């Protein structure tokens, strides 16, 4: 019945512009696809989209391991890991590096896979490459979502919407859109695996997103705009969390 209602909604108001109608139809298609995916996933169908959660940084700008910062009763890392596990993506691979011993204990009991990036000091590109090498050697996936542990307002819903948009559009790249820009979390089709495996040093996913901006699909995700890099960022996160409770 929900699918029927969504199909009825897809008879878009003819007064809308063509662009508005296209956006509305795409939104409906994503919603329908998400419902279908949820139905099939409950029957045990294996996901073809993996997920890399990057948590290897030393948090130099913060002065303390950001992975261990508390937010809503748990660490940023554990929250991000649970968000990843609540999504449709499998396998979930967490890339660790700096502060490994104290950080790893935060997620040791969760059903995910952990990769240690020995070259974590070289930057995010090295962590993406380490995660991709592990993923491609052990799993047969069509795409991979790359997410960070320092975007605590990102929910599983956003990740699932990336997957739904990918399956509807077959775009080589699907990104979150916030603050007028495209960024992570982002989904990369297997056509971009060689580029991910070629990343080095401090090169993150941003350069790849810019290089393929003409061919990407996007999912609105204002929640992803807040990331925790500095003490001021963390204070802002805590402040807005307290305000929202009032």
mmCIF file with all atom_site columns, C-alpha atoms in Angstrom, residues 55 157 193:
data_model
loop_
_atom_site.group_PDB
_atom_site.id
_atom_site.type_symbol
_atom_site.label_atom_id
_atom_site.label_alt_id
_atom_site.label_comp_id
_atom_site.label_asym_id
_atom_site.label_entity_id
_atom_site.label_seq_id
_atom_site.pdbx_PDB_ins_code
_atom_site.Cartn_x
_atom_site.Cartn_y
_atom_site.Cartn_z
_atom_site.occupancy
_atom_site.B_iso_or_equiv
_atom_site.pdbx_formal_charge
_atom_site.auth_seq_id
_atom_site.auth_comp_id
_atom_site.auth_asym_id
_atom_site.auth_atom_id
_atom_site.pdbx_PDB_model_num
ATOM 1 C CA . UNK A 1 55  ? 38.998 6.921 12.003 1.00 0.00 ? 55  UNK A CA 1
ATOM 2 C CA . UNK A 1 157 ? 19.077 7.191 6.746  1.00 0.00 ? 157 UNK A CA 1
ATOM 3 C CA . UNK A 1 193 ? 37.963 1.901 -7.294 1.00 0.00 ? 193 UNK A CA 1
#
